[in-house]
């Protein structure tokens, strides 16, 4: 954040140079300001003041698992997790006509970085001049070759007008559980007035905060006639659905106005505006309420874009969204309307020479001349899973919402819709393909994911032995390829994350079945991503 102390120190030095008119500032700091979106104004002001800016980026950010370009380890020069930079700002007495920025990367082991720093000087380092910094004024090299092309596309932030960040509970261990009955028991204990506040705090590791008080929250349960009605399926992490006590009296940020739409028959695109790391993998799907960290653990919430909006019983029409919709409410689905920008829909109609039908699911005849809301979503989902799309627009997907290129080829559109629909069916664990097992769980044991020893572990294929994922010393899932094991959604290595979150727990039959289905879903996702790329004849789309 801009309140970080290192930014205050840079600003203090900046102010001193502005007052004196000339000087040199050299600092060793956090390197987040080099490319952070919130630091854009800071970078712009530095360019206005200094003739020359030298950036020696020492990297070493273990928070995002930073590696050297070749995939080798990249160590920090200090015993910290945040990346580091040496910045040198130079101002002479003349006017600042054109600030020059010079940049150099330093990756590798700590020892090699120390050797470099001990040997080199500002005059011997091979600096790279940064030019064409665009409106973001980044202090790191960026490839903006396709920026104008990408900027022409419509952002998902505009395509789906109503959206929200994911739910933030601030007390996951209390309001979320793997087991529905555990939550019922927990909240029945709260209702039972024989249990004192202090006992409850101790038993459930709860504490009051400035914005939350257990005693007040407990009183709110007096109006709850059936605890079960407050407990909802909750998408917590990729392929990891748990249970949530859905109440603003216990959940810090419920996002209720928008999330209530996900309590009915609905589907939502999940993605992010800003991505931590080098690759865009930050897109998923949900058919229920969802957590803010479903795509990343870096305290940057994904955004939930519901496809449909439902009438609200307890509040005024949300932003008047239903009353101003150009489409009549669908009586077959509780008067819902599509959460889509009419201008974008009209553009699709024009490009495809097809007509949009908001009630397509109820149409019986002549369906080939129409497309509906779910066709739009599945098309977008396919596009966002194209490896070429992710690579071509990689720099922009780190700093902005993904954007949607349109095609005028109706056959290509239909093909991508079908592929996107397959992906969504897999990711919602609804596809019949999930019944075809790729793995075995052959060893009888206690089924506990070992709490220590670094489990889960993957053992690569060797000879006739298929890849194995060990949950403890003896038991494993067999038939997991290294490609599937390493597959990531958002910031998570899916197969590792799912088991890691269950360390110390005993897997039951349903857990074991579910994990084997995840393996199939990821394997099929890899196949479909390649099929999507093969279906698209070239970029930009035509």
mmCIF file of C-alpha atoms in Angstrom, residues 136-500:
data_model
loop_
_atom_site.group_PDB
_atom_site.id
_atom_site.type_symbol
_atom_site.label_atom_id
_atom_site.label_comp_id
_atom_site.label_asym_id
_atom_site.label_seq_id
_atom_site.Cartn_x
_atom_site.Cartn_y
_atom_site.Cartn_z
ATOM 1 C CA UNK A 136 1.336 3.142 -16.416
ATOM 2 C CA UNK A 137 4.915 4.498 -16.224
ATOM 3 C CA UNK A 138 6.318 1.111 -15.236
ATOM 4 C CA UNK A 139 9.902 1.020 -13.981
ATOM 5 C CA UNK A 140 10.417 -2.497 -15.359
ATOM 6 C CA UNK A 141 10.570 -3.735 -18.981
ATOM 7 C CA UNK A 142 7.194 -4.564 -20.489
ATOM 8 C CA UNK A 143 6.233 -5.874 -23.904
ATOM 9 C CA UNK A 144 3.305 -3.725 -24.984
ATOM 10 C CA UNK A 145 3.368 -4.845 -28.633
ATOM 11 C CA UNK A 146 -0.324 -5.756 -28.685
ATOM 12 C CA UNK A 147 -1.596 -3.051 -26.357
ATOM 13 C CA UNK A 148 -3.728 -1.200 -28.927
ATOM 14 C CA UNK A 149 -5.221 -4.495 -30.093
ATOM 15 C CA UNK A 150 -6.084 -5.555 -26.539
ATOM 16 C CA UNK A 151 -7.479 -2.131 -25.668
ATOM 17 C CA UNK A 152 -10.026 -2.445 -28.492
ATOM 18 C CA UNK A 153 -11.684 -5.406 -26.803
ATOM 19 C CA UNK A 154 -14.449 -5.072 -24.224
ATOM 20 C CA UNK A 155 -13.458 -5.700 -20.600
ATOM 21 C CA UNK A 156 -15.374 -8.242 -18.523
ATOM 22 C CA UNK A 157 -15.772 -5.415 -16.029
ATOM 23 C CA UNK A 158 -17.996 -3.694 -18.600
ATOM 24 C CA UNK A 159 -19.641 -6.795 -20.063
ATOM 25 C CA UNK A 160 -21.093 -7.837 -16.684
ATOM 26 C CA UNK A 161 -22.333 -4.566 -15.088
ATOM 27 C CA UNK A 162 -23.131 -6.008 -11.645
ATOM 28 C CA UNK A 163 -20.252 -7.677 -9.818
ATOM 29 C CA UNK A 164 -18.593 -7.955 -6.439
ATOM 30 C CA UNK A 165 -15.460 -9.096 -4.679
ATOM 31 C CA UNK A 166 -15.597 -12.509 -3.043
ATOM 32 C CA UNK A 167 -16.782 -13.061 0.522
ATOM 33 C CA UNK A 168 -14.364 -12.211 3.341
ATOM 34 C CA UNK A 169 -15.206 -13.930 6.621
ATOM 35 C CA UNK A 170 -12.324 -12.734 8.871
ATOM 36 C CA UNK A 171 -12.975 -15.876 10.931
ATOM 37 C CA UNK A 172 -12.754 -18.827 8.534
ATOM 38 C CA UNK A 173 -12.203 -21.457 11.219
ATOM 39 C CA UNK A 174 -15.478 -20.563 12.887
ATOM 40 C CA UNK A 175 -17.967 -19.835 10.090
ATOM 41 C CA UNK A 176 -16.601 -22.304 7.497
ATOM 42 C CA UNK A 177 -16.370 -26.070 7.794
ATOM 43 C CA UNK A 178 -15.866 -29.175 5.676
ATOM 44 C CA UNK A 179 -18.861 -30.711 7.427
ATOM 45 C CA UNK A 180 -22.388 -29.274 7.423
ATOM 46 C CA UNK A 181 -23.262 -30.877 10.765
ATOM 47 C CA UNK A 182 -20.217 -29.347 12.459
ATOM 48 C CA UNK A 183 -21.544 -25.873 11.675
ATOM 49 C CA UNK A 184 -24.999 -26.796 12.964
ATOM 50 C CA UNK A 185 -23.454 -28.017 16.225
ATOM 51 C CA UNK A 186 -21.244 -24.940 16.537
ATOM 52 C CA UNK A 187 -24.084 -22.446 16.153
ATOM 53 C CA UNK A 188 -26.443 -24.425 18.345
ATOM 54 C CA UNK A 189 -23.817 -24.003 21.058
ATOM 55 C CA UNK A 190 -24.065 -20.249 20.538
ATOM 56 C CA UNK A 191 -27.841 -20.356 20.803
ATOM 57 C CA UNK A 192 -27.623 -22.296 24.066
ATOM 58 C CA UNK A 193 -27.446 -19.545 26.697
ATOM 59 C CA UNK A 194 -25.930 -21.951 29.217
ATOM 60 C CA UNK A 195 -22.622 -21.496 27.373
ATOM 61 C CA UNK A 196 -20.962 -18.290 28.534
ATOM 62 C CA UNK A 197 -19.359 -15.808 26.161
ATOM 63 C CA UNK A 198 -15.935 -16.525 27.657
ATOM 64 C CA UNK A 199 -16.401 -20.262 27.180
ATOM 65 C CA UNK A 200 -17.402 -19.763 23.555
ATOM 66 C CA UNK A 201 -14.439 -17.482 22.906
ATOM 67 C CA UNK A 202 -12.086 -20.055 24.369
ATOM 68 C CA UNK A 203 -13.627 -23.077 22.638
ATOM 69 C CA UNK A 204 -13.744 -21.453 19.202
ATOM 70 C CA UNK A 205 -10.715 -19.117 19.427
ATOM 71 C CA UNK A 206 -12.877 -16.029 18.940
ATOM 72 C CA UNK A 207 -12.123 -12.467 19.955
ATOM 73 C CA UNK A 208 -13.930 -9.172 19.681
ATOM 74 C CA UNK A 209 -12.732 -6.537 17.217
ATOM 75 C CA UNK A 210 -13.588 -2.898 16.593
ATOM 76 C CA UNK A 211 -16.265 -3.942 14.115
ATOM 77 C CA UNK A 212 -17.468 -7.224 15.632
ATOM 78 C CA UNK A 213 -18.669 -8.329 19.044
ATOM 79 C CA UNK A 214 -19.510 -11.947 19.846
ATOM 80 C CA UNK A 215 -22.233 -11.074 22.345
ATOM 81 C CA UNK A 216 -24.044 -8.843 19.831
ATOM 82 C CA UNK A 217 -23.644 -11.448 17.091
ATOM 83 C CA UNK A 218 -25.037 -14.079 19.425
ATOM 84 C CA UNK A 219 -28.137 -11.996 20.100
ATOM 85 C CA UNK A 220 -28.851 -11.893 16.355
ATOM 86 C CA UNK A 221 -29.417 -15.665 16.468
ATOM 87 C CA UNK A 222 -32.582 -15.108 18.504
ATOM 88 C CA UNK A 223 -34.363 -14.330 15.249
ATOM 89 C CA UNK A 224 -33.098 -17.503 13.536
ATOM 90 C CA UNK A 225 -35.716 -20.245 13.664
ATOM 91 C CA UNK A 226 -33.736 -22.828 11.698
ATOM 92 C CA UNK A 227 -29.924 -22.856 11.718
ATOM 93 C CA UNK A 228 -29.876 -25.080 8.633
ATOM 94 C CA UNK A 229 -31.348 -22.310 6.495
ATOM 95 C CA UNK A 230 -28.300 -20.141 7.198
ATOM 96 C CA UNK A 231 -25.767 -22.772 6.140
ATOM 97 C CA UNK A 232 -24.880 -22.628 2.457
ATOM 98 C CA UNK A 233 -22.581 -24.447 0.071
ATOM 99 C CA UNK A 234 -19.517 -22.251 -0.341
ATOM 100 C CA UNK A 235 -16.867 -22.328 -3.061
ATOM 101 C CA UNK A 236 -13.711 -21.922 -1.002
ATOM 102 C CA UNK A 237 -10.845 -22.927 -3.310
ATOM 103 C CA UNK A 238 -10.674 -24.552 -6.778
ATOM 104 C CA UNK A 239 -12.681 -27.807 -6.637
ATOM 105 C CA UNK A 240 -13.090 -27.309 -2.883
ATOM 106 C CA UNK A 241 -16.679 -26.667 -1.790
ATOM 107 C CA UNK A 242 -17.288 -26.293 1.941
ATOM 108 C CA UNK A 243 -20.100 -24.911 4.128
ATOM 109 C CA UNK A 244 -20.552 -21.324 5.302
ATOM 110 C CA UNK A 245 -22.796 -19.777 7.942
ATOM 111 C CA UNK A 246 -24.213 -17.122 5.619
ATOM 112 C CA UNK A 247 -24.929 -14.174 7.899
ATOM 113 C CA UNK A 248 -23.607 -10.624 7.979
ATOM 114 C CA UNK A 249 -23.604 -10.842 11.773
ATOM 115 C CA UNK A 250 -20.768 -13.381 11.629
ATOM 116 C CA UNK A 251 -19.125 -12.804 8.238
ATOM 117 C CA UNK A 252 -17.177 -9.562 7.917
ATOM 118 C CA UNK A 253 -17.948 -8.859 4.259
ATOM 119 C CA UNK A 254 -20.828 -10.910 2.943
ATOM 120 C CA UNK A 255 -21.294 -8.945 -0.328
ATOM 121 C CA UNK A 256 -24.933 -9.904 0.143
ATOM 122 C CA UNK A 257 -26.491 -7.601 -2.462
ATOM 123 C CA UNK A 258 -24.731 -9.429 -5.278
ATOM 124 C CA UNK A 259 -24.012 -12.801 -3.664
ATOM 125 C CA UNK A 260 -27.720 -13.402 -3.019
ATOM 126 C CA UNK A 261 -28.014 -13.904 -6.777
ATOM 127 C CA UNK A 262 -25.733 -16.939 -6.389
ATOM 128 C CA UNK A 263 -28.131 -18.623 -3.953
ATOM 129 C CA UNK A 264 -30.467 -19.394 -6.851
ATOM 130 C CA UNK A 265 -29.870 -21.155 -10.165
ATOM 131 C CA UNK A 266 -26.942 -19.188 -11.507
ATOM 132 C CA UNK A 267 -23.382 -19.298 -12.718
ATOM 133 C CA UNK A 268 -20.608 -16.753 -12.297
ATOM 134 C CA UNK A 269 -17.308 -15.988 -13.969
ATOM 135 C CA UNK A 270 -14.459 -15.480 -11.491
ATOM 136 C CA UNK A 271 -11.388 -13.519 -12.511
ATOM 137 C CA UNK A 272 -9.083 -10.720 -11.383
ATOM 138 C CA UNK A 273 -7.972 -7.244 -12.318
ATOM 139 C CA UNK A 274 -4.409 -7.610 -11.089
ATOM 140 C CA UNK A 275 -2.374 -10.804 -11.163
ATOM 141 C CA UNK A 276 0.599 -11.547 -8.928
ATOM 142 C CA UNK A 277 3.148 -13.615 -10.877
ATOM 143 C CA UNK A 278 4.144 -14.007 -14.491
ATOM 144 C CA UNK A 279 1.304 -16.084 -15.958
ATOM 145 C CA UNK A 280 -2.433 -15.516 -16.272
ATOM 146 C CA UNK A 281 -4.264 -18.552 -14.917
ATOM 147 C CA UNK A 282 -6.736 -16.546 -12.885
ATOM 148 C CA UNK A 283 -10.125 -17.522 -14.236
ATOM 149 C CA UNK A 284 -12.636 -20.006 -12.859
ATOM 150 C CA UNK A 285 -16.362 -20.632 -12.600
ATOM 151 C CA UNK A 286 -18.797 -20.978 -9.686
ATOM 152 C CA UNK A 287 -22.454 -21.823 -9.247
ATOM 153 C CA UNK A 288 -22.725 -20.739 -5.624
ATOM 154 C CA UNK A 289 -21.419 -18.072 -3.248
ATOM 155 C CA UNK A 290 -17.633 -17.948 -3.136
ATOM 156 C CA UNK A 291 -14.619 -16.861 -1.102
ATOM 157 C CA UNK A 292 -12.435 -13.846 -1.929
ATOM 158 C CA UNK A 293 -9.302 -16.036 -2.112
ATOM 159 C CA UNK A 294 -10.579 -18.730 -4.429
ATOM 160 C CA UNK A 295 -7.954 -17.712 -7.024
ATOM 161 C CA UNK A 296 -5.099 -16.378 -4.921
ATOM 162 C CA UNK A 297 -3.864 -16.135 -1.355
ATOM 163 C CA UNK A 298 -2.198 -12.754 -1.913
ATOM 164 C CA UNK A 299 -4.957 -10.675 -0.284
ATOM 165 C CA UNK A 300 -6.213 -9.501 -3.674
ATOM 166 C CA UNK A 301 -9.798 -10.645 -4.122
ATOM 167 C CA UNK A 302 -11.080 -12.081 -7.344
ATOM 168 C CA UNK A 303 -14.231 -10.510 -8.749
ATOM 169 C CA UNK A 304 -17.471 -12.475 -9.098
ATOM 170 C CA UNK A 305 -19.499 -11.707 -12.233
ATOM 171 C CA UNK A 306 -22.918 -13.428 -11.977
ATOM 172 C CA UNK A 307 -24.583 -14.248 -15.283
ATOM 173 C CA UNK A 308 -28.120 -13.663 -13.974
ATOM 174 C CA UNK A 309 -29.755 -11.203 -11.584
ATOM 175 C CA UNK A 310 -32.815 -12.045 -9.507
ATOM 176 C CA UNK A 311 -35.406 -9.746 -7.887
ATOM 177 C CA UNK A 312 -34.542 -8.772 -4.339
ATOM 178 C CA UNK A 313 -37.141 -9.192 -1.614
ATOM 179 C CA UNK A 314 -35.331 -7.338 1.130
ATOM 180 C CA UNK A 315 -33.754 -4.357 -0.653
ATOM 181 C CA UNK A 316 -34.585 -1.948 -3.422
ATOM 182 C CA UNK A 317 -33.692 -3.064 -6.912
ATOM 183 C CA UNK A 318 -29.899 -3.258 -6.912
ATOM 184 C CA UNK A 319 -28.739 -0.177 -8.809
ATOM 185 C CA UNK A 320 -32.145 -0.462 -10.495
ATOM 186 C CA UNK A 321 -30.623 -3.333 -12.469
ATOM 187 C CA UNK A 322 -33.830 -5.265 -13.119
ATOM 188 C CA UNK A 323 -36.102 -2.314 -13.775
ATOM 189 C CA UNK A 324 -33.743 -0.807 -16.361
ATOM 190 C CA UNK A 325 -32.886 -4.076 -18.102
ATOM 191 C CA UNK A 326 -33.823 -4.111 -21.811
ATOM 192 C CA UNK A 327 -34.946 -7.733 -21.354
ATOM 193 C CA UNK A 328 -38.148 -8.853 -19.682
ATOM 194 C CA UNK A 329 -37.782 -11.012 -16.565
ATOM 195 C CA UNK A 330 -37.831 -14.738 -17.313
ATOM 196 C CA UNK A 331 -40.947 -16.241 -15.651
ATOM 197 C CA UNK A 332 -39.464 -19.738 -15.960
ATOM 198 C CA UNK A 333 -36.598 -18.790 -13.624
ATOM 199 C CA UNK A 334 -38.108 -16.583 -10.911
ATOM 200 C CA UNK A 335 -38.067 -13.448 -13.096
ATOM 201 C CA UNK A 336 -34.305 -13.320 -13.543
ATOM 202 C CA UNK A 337 -32.624 -11.186 -16.214
ATOM 203 C CA UNK A 338 -29.180 -11.479 -17.826
ATOM 204 C CA UNK A 339 -26.416 -9.444 -16.199
ATOM 205 C CA UNK A 340 -25.037 -8.320 -19.554
ATOM 206 C CA UNK A 341 -24.213 -4.989 -21.147
ATOM 207 C CA UNK A 342 -26.772 -4.366 -23.933
ATOM 208 C CA UNK A 343 -24.145 -2.609 -26.065
ATOM 209 C CA UNK A 344 -21.847 -5.622 -25.958
ATOM 210 C CA UNK A 345 -24.724 -7.968 -26.805
ATOM 211 C CA UNK A 346 -25.713 -5.759 -29.756
ATOM 212 C CA UNK A 347 -22.110 -5.808 -30.989
ATOM 213 C CA UNK A 348 -22.108 -9.611 -30.860
ATOM 214 C CA UNK A 349 -25.382 -9.742 -32.798
ATOM 215 C CA UNK A 350 -23.881 -7.482 -35.453
ATOM 216 C CA UNK A 351 -20.630 -9.437 -35.739
ATOM 217 C CA UNK A 352 -22.218 -12.892 -35.768
ATOM 218 C CA UNK A 353 -25.361 -12.037 -37.728
ATOM 219 C CA UNK A 354 -27.312 -13.920 -35.067
ATOM 220 C CA UNK A 355 -30.076 -12.777 -32.718
ATOM 221 C CA UNK A 356 -29.721 -12.719 -28.950
ATOM 222 C CA UNK A 357 -32.442 -14.550 -27.026
ATOM 223 C CA UNK A 358 -32.297 -14.011 -23.241
ATOM 224 C CA UNK A 359 -34.618 -17.011 -22.784
ATOM 225 C CA UNK A 360 -32.790 -19.381 -25.132
ATOM 226 C CA UNK A 361 -33.052 -22.315 -22.736
ATOM 227 C CA UNK A 362 -36.811 -22.303 -23.318
ATOM 228 C CA UNK A 363 -36.681 -22.032 -27.122
ATOM 229 C CA UNK A 364 -37.735 -25.186 -28.955
ATOM 230 C CA UNK A 365 -37.267 -24.367 -32.648
ATOM 231 C CA UNK A 366 -34.869 -22.564 -35.008
ATOM 232 C CA UNK A 367 -32.271 -22.376 -32.249
ATOM 233 C CA UNK A 368 -29.342 -22.215 -34.688
ATOM 234 C CA UNK A 369 -30.185 -18.583 -35.518
ATOM 235 C CA UNK A 370 -29.921 -17.433 -31.904
ATOM 236 C CA UNK A 371 -27.477 -17.260 -29.038
ATOM 237 C CA UNK A 372 -28.223 -16.816 -25.349
ATOM 238 C CA UNK A 373 -26.606 -15.590 -22.120
ATOM 239 C CA UNK A 374 -24.900 -18.895 -21.387
ATOM 240 C CA UNK A 375 -23.459 -18.987 -24.909
ATOM 241 C CA UNK A 376 -21.793 -15.645 -24.188
ATOM 242 C CA UNK A 377 -20.350 -16.899 -20.914
ATOM 243 C CA UNK A 378 -19.079 -20.187 -22.352
ATOM 244 C CA UNK A 379 -17.516 -18.364 -25.320
ATOM 245 C CA UNK A 380 -15.698 -16.014 -22.924
ATOM 246 C CA UNK A 381 -14.587 -18.948 -20.766
ATOM 247 C CA UNK A 382 -13.107 -20.687 -23.810
ATOM 248 C CA UNK A 383 -11.279 -17.541 -24.955
ATOM 249 C CA UNK A 384 -9.752 -17.037 -21.508
ATOM 250 C CA UNK A 385 -8.467 -20.632 -21.570
ATOM 251 C CA UNK A 386 -6.679 -20.212 -24.885
ATOM 252 C CA UNK A 387 -2.918 -20.570 -24.238
ATOM 253 C CA UNK A 388 -2.232 -18.176 -27.124
ATOM 254 C CA UNK A 389 -4.606 -15.556 -25.677
ATOM 255 C CA UNK A 390 -2.856 -15.818 -22.306
ATOM 256 C CA UNK A 391 0.594 -15.542 -23.871
ATOM 257 C CA UNK A 392 -0.199 -12.837 -26.440
ATOM 258 C CA UNK A 393 -1.765 -10.497 -23.889
ATOM 259 C CA UNK A 394 0.294 -11.602 -20.878
ATOM 260 C CA UNK A 395 1.522 -8.132 -19.887
ATOM 261 C CA UNK A 396 -1.966 -6.618 -19.934
ATOM 262 C CA UNK A 397 -3.583 -9.511 -18.070
ATOM 263 C CA UNK A 398 -1.280 -8.739 -15.131
ATOM 264 C CA UNK A 399 -2.590 -5.191 -14.769
ATOM 265 C CA UNK A 400 -6.177 -5.145 -15.988
ATOM 266 C CA UNK A 401 -9.293 -7.264 -16.257
ATOM 267 C CA UNK A 402 -9.223 -9.700 -19.176
ATOM 268 C CA UNK A 403 -10.890 -8.423 -22.311
ATOM 269 C CA UNK A 404 -13.000 -10.314 -24.833
ATOM 270 C CA UNK A 405 -12.155 -10.383 -28.555
ATOM 271 C CA UNK A 406 -15.151 -11.016 -30.802
ATOM 272 C CA UNK A 407 -15.284 -13.116 -33.930
ATOM 273 C CA UNK A 408 -17.523 -12.648 -36.968
ATOM 274 C CA UNK A 409 -17.277 -16.369 -37.762
ATOM 275 C CA UNK A 410 -20.471 -17.966 -36.436
ATOM 276 C CA UNK A 411 -19.046 -21.477 -36.866
ATOM 277 C CA UNK A 412 -15.980 -20.587 -34.795
ATOM 278 C CA UNK A 413 -18.252 -18.997 -32.203
ATOM 279 C CA UNK A 414 -20.301 -22.200 -31.920
ATOM 280 C CA UNK A 415 -17.150 -24.292 -31.660
ATOM 281 C CA UNK A 416 -15.755 -22.148 -28.849
ATOM 282 C CA UNK A 417 -19.125 -22.156 -27.084
ATOM 283 C CA UNK A 418 -19.089 -25.965 -27.114
ATOM 284 C CA UNK A 419 -15.511 -26.136 -25.816
ATOM 285 C CA UNK A 420 -16.240 -23.550 -23.129
ATOM 286 C CA UNK A 421 -19.323 -25.491 -22.081
ATOM 287 C CA UNK A 422 -17.221 -28.646 -21.700
ATOM 288 C CA UNK A 423 -14.721 -26.760 -19.547
ATOM 289 C CA UNK A 424 -17.416 -25.324 -17.301
ATOM 290 C CA UNK A 425 -19.049 -28.727 -16.888
ATOM 291 C CA UNK A 426 -15.694 -30.159 -15.788
ATOM 292 C CA UNK A 427 -14.922 -27.296 -13.422
ATOM 293 C CA UNK A 428 -18.345 -27.535 -11.775
ATOM 294 C CA UNK A 429 -17.803 -31.306 -11.430
ATOM 295 C CA UNK A 430 -20.919 -32.005 -13.495
ATOM 296 C CA UNK A 431 -19.366 -33.650 -16.569
ATOM 297 C CA UNK A 432 -20.097 -37.345 -17.222
ATOM 298 C CA UNK A 433 -16.433 -37.660 -18.242
ATOM 299 C CA UNK A 434 -15.522 -37.493 -14.554
ATOM 300 C CA UNK A 435 -16.809 -41.043 -14.101
ATOM 301 C CA UNK A 436 -13.925 -42.383 -16.216
ATOM 302 C CA UNK A 437 -11.172 -42.926 -13.655
ATOM 303 C CA UNK A 438 -7.548 -42.221 -14.562
ATOM 304 C CA UNK A 439 -6.156 -43.082 -11.140
ATOM 305 C CA UNK A 440 -6.167 -45.840 -8.532
ATOM 306 C CA UNK A 441 -5.997 -45.718 -4.751
ATOM 307 C CA UNK A 442 -4.651 -49.214 -4.131
ATOM 308 C CA UNK A 443 -3.254 -49.301 -0.582
ATOM 309 C CA UNK A 444 -5.440 -49.871 2.483
ATOM 310 C CA UNK A 445 -4.568 -47.661 5.448
ATOM 311 C CA UNK A 446 -5.870 -44.982 7.785
ATOM 312 C CA UNK A 447 -6.412 -42.511 4.874
ATOM 313 C CA UNK A 448 -4.951 -39.651 6.871
ATOM 314 C CA UNK A 449 -3.124 -36.885 5.010
ATOM 315 C CA UNK A 450 0.073 -36.819 7.047
ATOM 316 C CA UNK A 451 0.344 -33.570 9.037
ATOM 317 C CA UNK A 452 4.151 -33.680 8.850
ATOM 318 C CA UNK A 453 6.804 -34.899 6.469
ATOM 319 C CA UNK A 454 5.988 -32.583 3.579
ATOM 320 C CA UNK A 455 2.943 -34.491 2.334
ATOM 321 C CA UNK A 456 1.378 -34.538 -0.177
ATOM 322 C CA UNK A 457 4.285 -35.544 -2.399
ATOM 323 C CA UNK A 458 4.412 -36.440 -6.081
ATOM 324 C CA UNK A 459 6.551 -39.307 -7.315
ATOM 325 C CA UNK A 460 7.141 -39.008 -11.097
ATOM 326 C CA UNK A 461 6.570 -41.991 -13.415
ATOM 327 C CA UNK A 462 9.444 -44.455 -13.392
ATOM 328 C CA UNK A 463 9.598 -47.502 -15.641
ATOM 329 C CA UNK A 464 6.228 -49.236 -15.585
ATOM 330 C CA UNK A 465 5.178 -47.277 -12.495
ATOM 331 C CA UNK A 466 2.771 -44.397 -13.116
ATOM 332 C CA UNK A 467 3.055 -41.066 -11.319
ATOM 333 C CA UNK A 468 1.926 -41.211 -7.711
ATOM 334 C CA UNK A 469 0.631 -38.656 -5.208
ATOM 335 C CA UNK A 470 1.434 -39.808 -1.680
ATOM 336 C CA UNK A 471 -0.812 -38.622 1.155
ATOM 337 C CA UNK A 472 1.346 -40.383 3.753
ATOM 338 C CA UNK A 473 4.250 -42.819 3.767
ATOM 339 C CA UNK A 474 2.204 -45.796 2.519
ATOM 340 C CA UNK A 475 -0.895 -44.544 0.690
ATOM 341 C CA UNK A 476 -1.073 -42.837 -2.676
ATOM 342 C CA UNK A 477 -3.123 -42.046 -5.756
ATOM 343 C CA UNK A 478 -1.535 -43.744 -8.755
ATOM 344 C CA UNK A 479 -1.787 -42.476 -12.341
ATOM 345 C CA UNK A 480 -1.135 -38.746 -11.861
ATOM 346 C CA UNK A 481 1.117 -37.299 -14.561
ATOM 347 C CA UNK A 482 3.585 -34.541 -13.747
ATOM 348 C CA UNK A 483 1.668 -32.209 -16.093
ATOM 349 C CA UNK A 484 -1.580 -32.711 -14.182
ATOM 350 C CA UNK A 485 0.183 -32.553 -10.794
ATOM 351 C CA UNK A 486 1.741 -29.187 -11.678
ATOM 352 C CA UNK A 487 -1.433 -27.677 -13.196
ATOM 353 C CA UNK A 488 -2.376 -24.373 -11.586
ATOM 354 C CA UNK A 489 -5.577 -22.372 -11.362
ATOM 355 C CA UNK A 490 -4.959 -18.867 -10.131
ATOM 356 C CA UNK A 491 -2.124 -18.974 -7.637
ATOM 357 C CA UNK A 492 -2.755 -22.574 -6.574
ATOM 358 C CA UNK A 493 -1.235 -25.869 -7.677
ATOM 359 C CA UNK A 494 -4.625 -27.540 -7.539
ATOM 360 C CA UNK A 495 -3.856 -31.162 -6.612
ATOM 361 C CA UNK A 496 -1.280 -30.148 -4.017
ATOM 362 C CA UNK A 497 -3.460 -27.410 -2.516
ATOM 363 C CA UNK A 498 -6.526 -29.622 -2.101
ATOM 364 C CA UNK A 499 -4.591 -32.207 -0.077
ATOM 365 C CA UNK A 500 -2.424 -29.673 1.752
#
